[in-house]
mmCIF file of C-alpha atoms in Angstrom:
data_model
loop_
_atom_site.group_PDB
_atom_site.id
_atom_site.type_symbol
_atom_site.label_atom_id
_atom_site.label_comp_id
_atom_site.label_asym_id
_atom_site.label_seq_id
_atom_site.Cartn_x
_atom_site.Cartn_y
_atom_site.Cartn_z
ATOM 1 C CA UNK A 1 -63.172 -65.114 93.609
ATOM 2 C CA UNK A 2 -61.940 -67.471 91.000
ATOM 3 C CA UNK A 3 -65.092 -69.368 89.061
ATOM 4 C CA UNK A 4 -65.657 -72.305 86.795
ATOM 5 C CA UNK A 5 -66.359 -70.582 83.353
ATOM 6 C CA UNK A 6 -69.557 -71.949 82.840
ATOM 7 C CA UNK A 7 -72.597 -70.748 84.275
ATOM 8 C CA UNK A 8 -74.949 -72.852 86.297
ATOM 9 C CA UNK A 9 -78.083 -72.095 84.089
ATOM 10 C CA UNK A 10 -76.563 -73.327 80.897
ATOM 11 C CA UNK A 11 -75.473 -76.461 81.481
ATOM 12 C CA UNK A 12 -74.885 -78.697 77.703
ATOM 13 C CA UNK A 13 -76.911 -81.575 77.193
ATOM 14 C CA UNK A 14 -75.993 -82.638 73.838
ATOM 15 C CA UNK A 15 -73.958 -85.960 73.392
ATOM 16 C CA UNK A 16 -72.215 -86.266 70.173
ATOM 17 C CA UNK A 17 -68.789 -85.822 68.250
ATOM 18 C CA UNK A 18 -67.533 -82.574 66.694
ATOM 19 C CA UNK A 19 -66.102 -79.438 68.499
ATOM 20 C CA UNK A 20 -67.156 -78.222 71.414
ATOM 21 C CA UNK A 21 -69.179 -74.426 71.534
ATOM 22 C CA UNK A 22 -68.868 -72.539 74.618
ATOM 23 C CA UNK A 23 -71.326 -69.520 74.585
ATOM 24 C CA UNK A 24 -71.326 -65.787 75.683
ATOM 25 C CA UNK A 25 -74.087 -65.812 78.424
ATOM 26 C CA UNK A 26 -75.536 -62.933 76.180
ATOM 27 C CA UNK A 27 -76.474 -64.904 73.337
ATOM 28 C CA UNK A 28 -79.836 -67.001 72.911
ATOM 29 C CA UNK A 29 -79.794 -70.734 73.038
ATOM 30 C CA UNK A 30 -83.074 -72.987 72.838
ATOM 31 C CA UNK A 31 -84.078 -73.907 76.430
ATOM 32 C CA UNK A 32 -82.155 -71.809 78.399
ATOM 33 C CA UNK A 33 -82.342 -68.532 80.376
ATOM 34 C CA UNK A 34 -80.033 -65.701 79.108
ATOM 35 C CA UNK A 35 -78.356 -63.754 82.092
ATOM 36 C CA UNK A 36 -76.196 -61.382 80.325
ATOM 37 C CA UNK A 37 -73.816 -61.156 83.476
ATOM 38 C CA UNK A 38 -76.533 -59.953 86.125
ATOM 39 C CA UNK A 39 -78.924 -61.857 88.214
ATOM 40 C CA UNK A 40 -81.622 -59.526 87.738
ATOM 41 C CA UNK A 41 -81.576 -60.067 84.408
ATOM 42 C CA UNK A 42 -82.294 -64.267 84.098
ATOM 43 C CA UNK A 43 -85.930 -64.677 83.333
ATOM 44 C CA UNK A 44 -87.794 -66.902 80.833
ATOM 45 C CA UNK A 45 -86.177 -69.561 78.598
ATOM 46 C CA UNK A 46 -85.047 -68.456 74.895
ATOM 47 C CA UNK A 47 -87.055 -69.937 72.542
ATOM 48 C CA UNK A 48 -84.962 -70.277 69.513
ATOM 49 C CA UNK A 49 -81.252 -70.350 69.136
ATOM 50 C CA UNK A 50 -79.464 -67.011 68.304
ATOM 51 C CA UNK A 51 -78.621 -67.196 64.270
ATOM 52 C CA UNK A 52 -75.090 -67.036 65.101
ATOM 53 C CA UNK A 53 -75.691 -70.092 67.591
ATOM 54 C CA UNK A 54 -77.531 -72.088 64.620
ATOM 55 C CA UNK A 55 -75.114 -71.580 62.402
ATOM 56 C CA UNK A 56 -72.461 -72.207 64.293
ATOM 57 C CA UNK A 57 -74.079 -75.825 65.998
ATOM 58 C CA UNK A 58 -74.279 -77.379 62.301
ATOM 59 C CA UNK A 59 -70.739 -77.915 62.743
ATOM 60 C CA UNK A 60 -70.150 -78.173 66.606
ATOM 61 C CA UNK A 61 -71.295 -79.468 69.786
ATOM 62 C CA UNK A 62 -73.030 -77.170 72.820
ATOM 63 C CA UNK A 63 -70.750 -77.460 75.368
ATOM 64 C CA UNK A 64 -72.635 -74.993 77.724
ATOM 65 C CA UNK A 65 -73.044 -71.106 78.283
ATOM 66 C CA UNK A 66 -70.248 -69.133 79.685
ATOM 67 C CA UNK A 67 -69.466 -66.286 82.164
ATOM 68 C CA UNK A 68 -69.007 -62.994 81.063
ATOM 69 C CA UNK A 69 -69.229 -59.270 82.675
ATOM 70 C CA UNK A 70 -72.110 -57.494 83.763
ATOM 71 C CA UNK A 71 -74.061 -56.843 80.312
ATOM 72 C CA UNK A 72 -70.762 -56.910 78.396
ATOM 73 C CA UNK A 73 -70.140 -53.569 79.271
ATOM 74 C CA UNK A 74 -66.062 -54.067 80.607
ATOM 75 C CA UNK A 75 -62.887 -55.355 79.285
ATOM 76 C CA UNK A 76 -61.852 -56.666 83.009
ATOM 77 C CA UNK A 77 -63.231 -60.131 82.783
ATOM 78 C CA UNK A 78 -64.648 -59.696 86.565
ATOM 79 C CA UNK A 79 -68.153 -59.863 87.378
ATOM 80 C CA UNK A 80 -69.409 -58.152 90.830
ATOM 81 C CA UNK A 81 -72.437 -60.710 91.329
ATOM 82 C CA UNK A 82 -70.264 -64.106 90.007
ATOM 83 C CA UNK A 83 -66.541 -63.273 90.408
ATOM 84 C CA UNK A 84 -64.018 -64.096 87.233
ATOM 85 C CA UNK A 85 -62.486 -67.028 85.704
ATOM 86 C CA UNK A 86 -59.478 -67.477 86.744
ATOM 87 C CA UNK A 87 -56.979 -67.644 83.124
ATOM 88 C CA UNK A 88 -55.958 -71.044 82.429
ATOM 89 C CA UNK A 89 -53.070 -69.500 80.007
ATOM 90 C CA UNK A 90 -51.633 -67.243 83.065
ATOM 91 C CA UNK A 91 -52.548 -68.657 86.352
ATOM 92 C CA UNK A 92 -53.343 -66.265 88.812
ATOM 93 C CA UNK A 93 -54.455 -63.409 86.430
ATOM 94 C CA UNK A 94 -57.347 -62.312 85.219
ATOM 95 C CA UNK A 95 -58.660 -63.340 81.708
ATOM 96 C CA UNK A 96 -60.309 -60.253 80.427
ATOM 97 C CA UNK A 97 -63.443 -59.321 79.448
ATOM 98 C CA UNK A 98 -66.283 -59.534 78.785
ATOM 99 C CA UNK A 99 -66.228 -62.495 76.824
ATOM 100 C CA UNK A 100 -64.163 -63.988 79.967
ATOM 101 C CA UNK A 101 -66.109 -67.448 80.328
ATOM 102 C CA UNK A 102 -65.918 -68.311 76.664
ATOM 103 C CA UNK A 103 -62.081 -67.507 76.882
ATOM 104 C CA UNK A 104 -61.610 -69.755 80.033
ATOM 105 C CA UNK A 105 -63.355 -72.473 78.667
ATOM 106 C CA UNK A 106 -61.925 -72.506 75.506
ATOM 107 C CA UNK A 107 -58.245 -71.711 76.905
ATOM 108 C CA UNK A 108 -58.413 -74.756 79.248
ATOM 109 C CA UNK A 109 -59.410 -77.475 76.745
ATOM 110 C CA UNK A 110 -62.897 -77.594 77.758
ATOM 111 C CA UNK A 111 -64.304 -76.134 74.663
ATOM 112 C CA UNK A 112 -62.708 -76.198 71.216
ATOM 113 C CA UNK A 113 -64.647 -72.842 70.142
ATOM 114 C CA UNK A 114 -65.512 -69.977 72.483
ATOM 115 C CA UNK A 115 -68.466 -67.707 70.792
ATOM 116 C CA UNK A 116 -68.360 -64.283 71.901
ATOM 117 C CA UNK A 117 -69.423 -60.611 71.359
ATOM 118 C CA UNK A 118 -67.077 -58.006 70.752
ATOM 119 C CA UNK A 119 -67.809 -54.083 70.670
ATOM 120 C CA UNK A 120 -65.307 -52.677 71.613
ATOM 121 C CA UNK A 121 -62.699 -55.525 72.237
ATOM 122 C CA UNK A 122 -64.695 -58.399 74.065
ATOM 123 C CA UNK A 123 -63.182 -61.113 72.260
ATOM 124 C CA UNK A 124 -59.353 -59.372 71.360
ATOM 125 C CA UNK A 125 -58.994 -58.518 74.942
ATOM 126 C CA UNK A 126 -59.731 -62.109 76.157
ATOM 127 C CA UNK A 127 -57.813 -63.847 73.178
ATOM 128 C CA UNK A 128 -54.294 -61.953 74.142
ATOM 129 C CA UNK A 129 -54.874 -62.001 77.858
ATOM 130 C CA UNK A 130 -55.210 -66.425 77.393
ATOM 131 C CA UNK A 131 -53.167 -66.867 74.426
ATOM 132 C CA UNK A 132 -56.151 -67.786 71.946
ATOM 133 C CA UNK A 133 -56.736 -66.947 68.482
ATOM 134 C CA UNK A 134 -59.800 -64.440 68.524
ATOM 135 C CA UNK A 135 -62.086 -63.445 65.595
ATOM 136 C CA UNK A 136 -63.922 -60.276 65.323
ATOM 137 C CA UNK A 137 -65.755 -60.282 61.931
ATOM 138 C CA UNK A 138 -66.909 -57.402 59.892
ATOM 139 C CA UNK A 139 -70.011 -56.075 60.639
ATOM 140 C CA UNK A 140 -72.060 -55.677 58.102
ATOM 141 C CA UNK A 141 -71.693 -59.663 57.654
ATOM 142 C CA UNK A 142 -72.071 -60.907 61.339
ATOM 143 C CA UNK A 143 -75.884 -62.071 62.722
ATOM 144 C CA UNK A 144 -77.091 -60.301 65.679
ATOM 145 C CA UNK A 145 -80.453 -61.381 66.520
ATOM 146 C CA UNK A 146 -80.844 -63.272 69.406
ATOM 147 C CA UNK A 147 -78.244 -61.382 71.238
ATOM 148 C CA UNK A 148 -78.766 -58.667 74.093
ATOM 149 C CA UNK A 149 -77.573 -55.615 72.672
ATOM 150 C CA UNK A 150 -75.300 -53.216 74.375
ATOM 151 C CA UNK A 151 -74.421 -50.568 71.573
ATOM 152 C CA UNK A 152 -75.768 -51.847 68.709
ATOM 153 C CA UNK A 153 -73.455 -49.874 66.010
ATOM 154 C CA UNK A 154 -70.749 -51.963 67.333
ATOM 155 C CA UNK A 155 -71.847 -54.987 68.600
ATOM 156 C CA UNK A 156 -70.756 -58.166 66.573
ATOM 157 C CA UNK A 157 -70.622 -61.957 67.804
ATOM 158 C CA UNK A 158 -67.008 -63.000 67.659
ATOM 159 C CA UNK A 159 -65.010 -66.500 68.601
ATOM 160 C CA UNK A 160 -62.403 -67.724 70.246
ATOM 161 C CA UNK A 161 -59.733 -70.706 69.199
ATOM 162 C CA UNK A 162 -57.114 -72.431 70.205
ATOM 163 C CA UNK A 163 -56.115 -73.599 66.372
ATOM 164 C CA UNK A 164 -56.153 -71.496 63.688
ATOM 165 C CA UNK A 165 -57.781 -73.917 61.252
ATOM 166 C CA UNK A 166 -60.724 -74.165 63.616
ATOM 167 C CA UNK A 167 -61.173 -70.464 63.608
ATOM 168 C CA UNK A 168 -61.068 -69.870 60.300
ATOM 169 C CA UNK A 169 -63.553 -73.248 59.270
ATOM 170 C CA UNK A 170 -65.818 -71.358 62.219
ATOM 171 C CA UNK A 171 -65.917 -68.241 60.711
ATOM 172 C CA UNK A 172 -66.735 -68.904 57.561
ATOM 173 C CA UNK A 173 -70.023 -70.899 58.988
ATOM 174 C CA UNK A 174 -71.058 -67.889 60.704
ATOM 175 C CA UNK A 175 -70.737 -65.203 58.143
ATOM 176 C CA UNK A 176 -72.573 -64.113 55.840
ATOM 177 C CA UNK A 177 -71.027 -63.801 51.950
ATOM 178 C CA UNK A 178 -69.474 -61.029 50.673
ATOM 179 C CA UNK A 179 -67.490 -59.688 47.893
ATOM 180 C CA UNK A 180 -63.506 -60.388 48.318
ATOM 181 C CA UNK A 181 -61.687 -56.816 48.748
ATOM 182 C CA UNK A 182 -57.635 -56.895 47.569
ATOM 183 C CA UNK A 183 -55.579 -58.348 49.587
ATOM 184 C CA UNK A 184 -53.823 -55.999 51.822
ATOM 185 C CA UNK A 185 -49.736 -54.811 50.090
ATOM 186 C CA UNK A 186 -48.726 -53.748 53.299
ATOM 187 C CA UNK A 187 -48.643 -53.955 56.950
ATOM 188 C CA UNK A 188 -50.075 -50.172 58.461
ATOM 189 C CA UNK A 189 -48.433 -50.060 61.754
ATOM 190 C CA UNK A 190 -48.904 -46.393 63.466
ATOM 191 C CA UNK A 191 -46.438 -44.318 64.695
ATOM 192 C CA UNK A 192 -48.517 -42.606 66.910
ATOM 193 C CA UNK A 193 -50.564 -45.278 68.497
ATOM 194 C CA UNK A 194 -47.097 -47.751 68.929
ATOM 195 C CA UNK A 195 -45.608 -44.426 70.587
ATOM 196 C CA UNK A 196 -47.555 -44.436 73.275
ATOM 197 C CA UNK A 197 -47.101 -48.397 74.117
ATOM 198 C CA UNK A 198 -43.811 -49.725 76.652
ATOM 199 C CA UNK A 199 -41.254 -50.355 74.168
ATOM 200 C CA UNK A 200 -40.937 -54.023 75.772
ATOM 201 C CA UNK A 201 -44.849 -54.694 74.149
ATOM 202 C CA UNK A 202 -42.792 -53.731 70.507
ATOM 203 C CA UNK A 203 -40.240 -55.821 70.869
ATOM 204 C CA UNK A 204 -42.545 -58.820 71.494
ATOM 205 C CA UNK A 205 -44.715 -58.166 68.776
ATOM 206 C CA UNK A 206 -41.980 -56.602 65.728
ATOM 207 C CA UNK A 207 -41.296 -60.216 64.981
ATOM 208 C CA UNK A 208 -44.969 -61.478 64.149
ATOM 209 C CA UNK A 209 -45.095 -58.212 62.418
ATOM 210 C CA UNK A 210 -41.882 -59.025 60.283
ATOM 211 C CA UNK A 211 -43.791 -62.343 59.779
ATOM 212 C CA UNK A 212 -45.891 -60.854 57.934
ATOM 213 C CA UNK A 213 -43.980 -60.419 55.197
ATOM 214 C CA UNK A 214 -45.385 -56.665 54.001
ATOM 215 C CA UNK A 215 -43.851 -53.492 53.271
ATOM 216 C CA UNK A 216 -43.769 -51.407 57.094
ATOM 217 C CA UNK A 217 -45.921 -48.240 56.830
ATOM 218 C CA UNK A 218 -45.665 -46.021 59.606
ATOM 219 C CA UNK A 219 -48.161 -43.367 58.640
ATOM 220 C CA UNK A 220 -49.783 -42.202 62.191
ATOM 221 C CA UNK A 221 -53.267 -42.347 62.456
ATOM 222 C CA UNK A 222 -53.394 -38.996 63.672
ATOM 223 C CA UNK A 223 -56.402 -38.524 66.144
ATOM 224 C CA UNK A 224 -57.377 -39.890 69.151
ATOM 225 C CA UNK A 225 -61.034 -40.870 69.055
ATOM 226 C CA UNK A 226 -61.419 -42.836 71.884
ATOM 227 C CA UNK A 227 -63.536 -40.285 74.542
ATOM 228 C CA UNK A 228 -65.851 -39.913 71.190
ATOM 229 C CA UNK A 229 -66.484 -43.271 70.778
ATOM 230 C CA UNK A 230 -66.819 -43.687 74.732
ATOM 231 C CA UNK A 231 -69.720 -40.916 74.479
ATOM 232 C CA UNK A 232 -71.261 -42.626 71.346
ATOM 233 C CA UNK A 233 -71.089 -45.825 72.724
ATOM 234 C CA UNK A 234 -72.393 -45.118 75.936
ATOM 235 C CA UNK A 235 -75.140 -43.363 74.438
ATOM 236 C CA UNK A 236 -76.368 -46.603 72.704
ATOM 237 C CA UNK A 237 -76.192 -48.453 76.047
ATOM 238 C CA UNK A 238 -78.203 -46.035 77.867
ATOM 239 C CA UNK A 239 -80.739 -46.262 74.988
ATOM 240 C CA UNK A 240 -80.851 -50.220 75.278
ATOM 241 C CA UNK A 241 -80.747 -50.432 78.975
ATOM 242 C CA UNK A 242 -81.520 -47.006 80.562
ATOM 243 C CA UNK A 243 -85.130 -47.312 81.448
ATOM 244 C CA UNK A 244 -84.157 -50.676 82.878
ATOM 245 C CA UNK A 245 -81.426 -48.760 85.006
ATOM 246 C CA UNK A 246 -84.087 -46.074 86.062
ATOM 247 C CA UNK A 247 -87.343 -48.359 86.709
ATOM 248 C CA UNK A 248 -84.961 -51.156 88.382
ATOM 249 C CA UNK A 249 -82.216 -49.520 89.957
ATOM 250 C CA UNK A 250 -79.633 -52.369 89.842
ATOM 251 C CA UNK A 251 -76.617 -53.155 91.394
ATOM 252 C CA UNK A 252 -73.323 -52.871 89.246
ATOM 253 C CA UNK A 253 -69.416 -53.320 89.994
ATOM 254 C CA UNK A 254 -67.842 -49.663 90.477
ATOM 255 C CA UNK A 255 -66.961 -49.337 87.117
ATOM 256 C CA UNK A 256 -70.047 -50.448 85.145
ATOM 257 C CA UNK A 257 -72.333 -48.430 87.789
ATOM 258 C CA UNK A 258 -69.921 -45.462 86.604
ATOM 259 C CA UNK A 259 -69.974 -46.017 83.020
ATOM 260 C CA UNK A 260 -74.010 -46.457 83.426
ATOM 261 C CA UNK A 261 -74.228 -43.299 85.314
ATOM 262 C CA UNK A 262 -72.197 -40.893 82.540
ATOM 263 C CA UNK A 263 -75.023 -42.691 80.450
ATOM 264 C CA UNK A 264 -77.439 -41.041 82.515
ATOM 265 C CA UNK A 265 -76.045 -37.461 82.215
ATOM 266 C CA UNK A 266 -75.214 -37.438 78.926
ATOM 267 C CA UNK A 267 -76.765 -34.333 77.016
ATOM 268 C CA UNK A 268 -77.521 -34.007 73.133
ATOM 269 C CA UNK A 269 -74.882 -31.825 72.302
ATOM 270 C CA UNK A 270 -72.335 -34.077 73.794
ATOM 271 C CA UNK A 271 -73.899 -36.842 71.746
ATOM 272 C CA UNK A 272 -73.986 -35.219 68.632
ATOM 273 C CA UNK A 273 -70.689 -34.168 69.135
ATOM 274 C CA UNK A 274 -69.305 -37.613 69.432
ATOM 275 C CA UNK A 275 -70.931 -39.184 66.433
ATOM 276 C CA UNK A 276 -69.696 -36.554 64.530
ATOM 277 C CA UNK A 277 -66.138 -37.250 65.519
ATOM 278 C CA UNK A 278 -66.749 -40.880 64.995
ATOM 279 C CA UNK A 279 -67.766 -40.493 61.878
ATOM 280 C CA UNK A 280 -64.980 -38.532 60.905
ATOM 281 C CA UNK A 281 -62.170 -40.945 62.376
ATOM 282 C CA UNK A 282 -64.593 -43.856 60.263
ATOM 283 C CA UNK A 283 -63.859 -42.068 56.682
ATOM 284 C CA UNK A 284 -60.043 -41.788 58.307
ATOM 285 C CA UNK A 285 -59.344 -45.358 58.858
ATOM 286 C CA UNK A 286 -61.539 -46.209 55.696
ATOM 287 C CA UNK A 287 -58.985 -44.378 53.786
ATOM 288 C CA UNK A 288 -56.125 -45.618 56.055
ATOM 289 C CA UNK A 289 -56.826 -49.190 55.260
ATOM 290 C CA UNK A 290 -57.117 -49.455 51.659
ATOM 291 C CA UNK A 291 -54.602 -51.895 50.376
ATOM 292 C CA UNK A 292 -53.427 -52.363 53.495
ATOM 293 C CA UNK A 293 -53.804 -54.183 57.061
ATOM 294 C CA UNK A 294 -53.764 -52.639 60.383
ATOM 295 C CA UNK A 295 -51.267 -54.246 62.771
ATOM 296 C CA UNK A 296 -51.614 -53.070 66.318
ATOM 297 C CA UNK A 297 -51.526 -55.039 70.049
ATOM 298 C CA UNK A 298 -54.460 -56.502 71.085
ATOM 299 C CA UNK A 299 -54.269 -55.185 74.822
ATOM 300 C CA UNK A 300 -51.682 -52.602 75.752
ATOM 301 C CA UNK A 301 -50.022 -54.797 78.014
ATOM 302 C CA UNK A 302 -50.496 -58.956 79.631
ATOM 303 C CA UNK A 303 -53.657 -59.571 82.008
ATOM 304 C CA UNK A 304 -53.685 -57.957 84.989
ATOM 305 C CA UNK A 305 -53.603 -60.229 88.679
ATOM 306 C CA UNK A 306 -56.686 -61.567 89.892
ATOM 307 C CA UNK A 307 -57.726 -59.409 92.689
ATOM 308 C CA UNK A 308 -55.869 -56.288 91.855
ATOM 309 C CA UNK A 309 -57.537 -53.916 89.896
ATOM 310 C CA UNK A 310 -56.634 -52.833 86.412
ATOM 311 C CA UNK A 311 -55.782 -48.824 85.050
ATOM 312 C CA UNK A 312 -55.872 -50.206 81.310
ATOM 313 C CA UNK A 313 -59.449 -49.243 79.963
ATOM 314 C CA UNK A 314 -58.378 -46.016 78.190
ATOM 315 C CA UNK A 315 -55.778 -47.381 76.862
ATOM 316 C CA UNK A 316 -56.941 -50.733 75.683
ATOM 317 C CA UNK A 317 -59.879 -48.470 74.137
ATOM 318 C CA UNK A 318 -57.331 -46.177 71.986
ATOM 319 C CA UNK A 319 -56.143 -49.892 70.499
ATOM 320 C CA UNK A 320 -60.174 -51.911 70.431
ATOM 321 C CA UNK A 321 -62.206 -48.816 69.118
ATOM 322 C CA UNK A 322 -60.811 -48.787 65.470
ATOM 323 C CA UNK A 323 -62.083 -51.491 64.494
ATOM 324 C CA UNK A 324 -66.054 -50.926 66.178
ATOM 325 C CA UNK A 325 -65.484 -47.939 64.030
ATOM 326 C CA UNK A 326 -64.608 -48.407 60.952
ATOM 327 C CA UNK A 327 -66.830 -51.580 61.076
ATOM 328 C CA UNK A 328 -63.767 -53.540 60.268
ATOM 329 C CA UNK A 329 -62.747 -57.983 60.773
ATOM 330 C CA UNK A 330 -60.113 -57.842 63.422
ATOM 331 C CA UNK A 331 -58.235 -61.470 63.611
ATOM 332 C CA UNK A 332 -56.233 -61.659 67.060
ATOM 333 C CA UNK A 333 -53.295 -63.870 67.039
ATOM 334 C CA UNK A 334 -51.631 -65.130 70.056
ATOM 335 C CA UNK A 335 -47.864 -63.438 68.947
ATOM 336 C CA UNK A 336 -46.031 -63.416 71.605
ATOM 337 C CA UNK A 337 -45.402 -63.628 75.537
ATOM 338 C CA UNK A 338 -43.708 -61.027 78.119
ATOM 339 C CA UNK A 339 -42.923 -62.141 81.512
ATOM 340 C CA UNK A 340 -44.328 -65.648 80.731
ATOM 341 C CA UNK A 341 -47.496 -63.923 80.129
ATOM 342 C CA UNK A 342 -49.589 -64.377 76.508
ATOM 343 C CA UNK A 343 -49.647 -61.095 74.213
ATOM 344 C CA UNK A 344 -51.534 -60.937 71.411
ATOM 345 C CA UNK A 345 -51.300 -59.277 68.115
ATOM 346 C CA UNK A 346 -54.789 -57.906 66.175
ATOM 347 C CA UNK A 347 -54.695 -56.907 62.291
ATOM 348 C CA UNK A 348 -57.485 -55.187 61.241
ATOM 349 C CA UNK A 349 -58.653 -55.644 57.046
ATOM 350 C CA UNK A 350 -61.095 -52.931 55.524
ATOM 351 C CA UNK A 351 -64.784 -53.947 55.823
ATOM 352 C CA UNK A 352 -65.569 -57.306 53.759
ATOM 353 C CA UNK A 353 -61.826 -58.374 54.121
ATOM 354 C CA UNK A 354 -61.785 -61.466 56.942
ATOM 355 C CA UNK A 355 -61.057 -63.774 54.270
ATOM 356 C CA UNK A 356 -57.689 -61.751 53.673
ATOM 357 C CA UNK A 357 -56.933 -61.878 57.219
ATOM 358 C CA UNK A 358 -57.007 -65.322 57.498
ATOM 359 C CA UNK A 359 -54.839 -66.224 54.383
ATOM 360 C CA UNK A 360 -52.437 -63.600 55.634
ATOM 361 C CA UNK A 361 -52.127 -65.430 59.210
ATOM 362 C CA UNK A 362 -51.509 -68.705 57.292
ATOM 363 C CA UNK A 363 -49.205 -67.739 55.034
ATOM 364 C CA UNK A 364 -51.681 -68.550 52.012
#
């Protein structure tokens, strides 16, 4: 079932000029409940604004709250209790997840900027799938209050664009200010990890990669970290939301319910096992990235149909779990388009470096 992007509870009332903010239905704003993608979750109104809301409204306009999947924990952009917005960019397809409302909105001119969370891909997944600019910033700078966690470690608020200019103006209201790494001397581009893509997602991205005019290193990364960071990230969840799970027994789509219930059974050996890993990949891609910027797909392949249901996650996790890793900005440009359908391409700066990511898409 194809929805309007914006939920019914969050409805804008503000009247007056400046861009228009479409909002995660995760994140706080003044007056209105916060649903986080399940009914049995809307309760009392939020007080206060999230920070990253504040910040963000001394330069924009609340255009409403937005869709997204059940507690942010999928990269689908469907919702069992709501449906999905369908993707203005590629009719008939899905728009991914879970910042899938904010992407909508934002892709079919009825917001200017899309506010979003991203841990493990939230807002790149969405930005390639609908042909927007997306924004993941680097951790350690991004506010998080007023936002319902789902693994903390990773979680950042991220946005969503359809100009460049907007982004970046956006971005630099909602971070906080850090010291200016160097900027990157050349573009890392794995072996290993652009391997395992279909050669036709290369070809559609080599050109924005030539674009950006850096020396091609092709050093693999070398590991694959992504069941590690599944186990570490799922641990977090079920330490947010387990008792929740276990006092209320909710209802979930078939692959939240699953994820939740791996939560459950997770011991802690596997745990420690995983954040051990993760850690180790961390000092990896710490190493990996100085002096240079990562350059990989933002989705393994275009959005999936509407209705038909997608094999992608572990795959799309190899790509989206660097970054929630190494704590990392991610910018997401929309680079390309294969059977008519947007493509996106993410590079990834070491920690503190969004400013370099932004100059480099520019051409500053």
């Amino acid at each position: 079932m194809a929805i309007d992007p914006f939920v019914p509870w969050g409805v804008a009332t503000e009247q007056s000029d400046g861009p228009r903010l479409a909002v995660k239905d995760v994140v706080d704003v003044e007056g209105l409940p916060t649903g986080a993608g399940h009914p049995d979750l809307l309760g009392k109104k939020a007080e206060r604004d999230a920070e990253a809301v504040a910040r963000l409204r001394s330069m924009s306009v609340f255009a409403g709250k937005t869709h997204t999947d059940e507690l942010a924990w999928s990269l689908g952009g469907t919702n069992q209790h709501y449906g999905a917005p369908e993707n203005p960019a590629a009719p008939g397809h899905v728009c991914g997840g879970s910042s899938s409302g904010s992407a909508a909105a934002v892709a079919a001119g009825r917001a200017d900027l899309g506010l979003g969370t991203d841990t493990a891909g939230s807002v790149r997944v969405p930005a390639s799938f609908c042909g927007l600019y997306g924004y993941r910033p680097t951790h350690s700078r991004a506010p998080r209050d007023g936002i319902v966690p789902l693994a903390p470690s990773y979680d950042v608020p991220g946005l969503l664009a359809r100009e460049l200019p907007l982004l970046e103006w956006a971005a630099d209201v909602l971070i906080d200010p850090a010291s200016r790494p160097a900027a990157p001397e050349r573009a890392w581009v794995p072996a290993d990890l652009w391997g395992e893509l279909s050669p036709r997602v290369g070809a559609a991205l080599a050109p924005a990669i030539r674009d950006l005019g850096l020396p091609v290193d092709r050093t693999p990364l070398g590991l694959d970290v992504t069941d590690a960071f599944a186990v570490a990230q799922a641990a977090e969840v079920w330490a947010c939301h387990g008792a929740w799970v276990r006092e209320k027994r909710p209802v979930f789509g078939p692959g939240v319910a699953a994820r939740f219930e791996r939560a459950e059974r997770l011991t802690a050996e596997e745990v420690s096992l995983a954040r051990k890993t993760v850690a180790e990949a961390r000092q990896r891609l710490l190493d990996l990235l100085e002096g240079a910027v990562l350059a990989l797909p933002s989705a393994p392949g275009t959005a999936p149909a509407l209705g038909r249901p997608a094999r992608t996650r572990a795959a799309t996790l190899r790509l989206t779990c660097l970054a929630p890793i190494a704590g990392a900005p991610v910018l997401a440009l929309p680079a390309a388009r294969v059977d008519g359908l947007p493509l996106g391409l993410s590079l990834m700066a070491a920690p503190g470096g969004d400013e370099n990511l932004f100059a480099l898409a520019s051409g500053a």
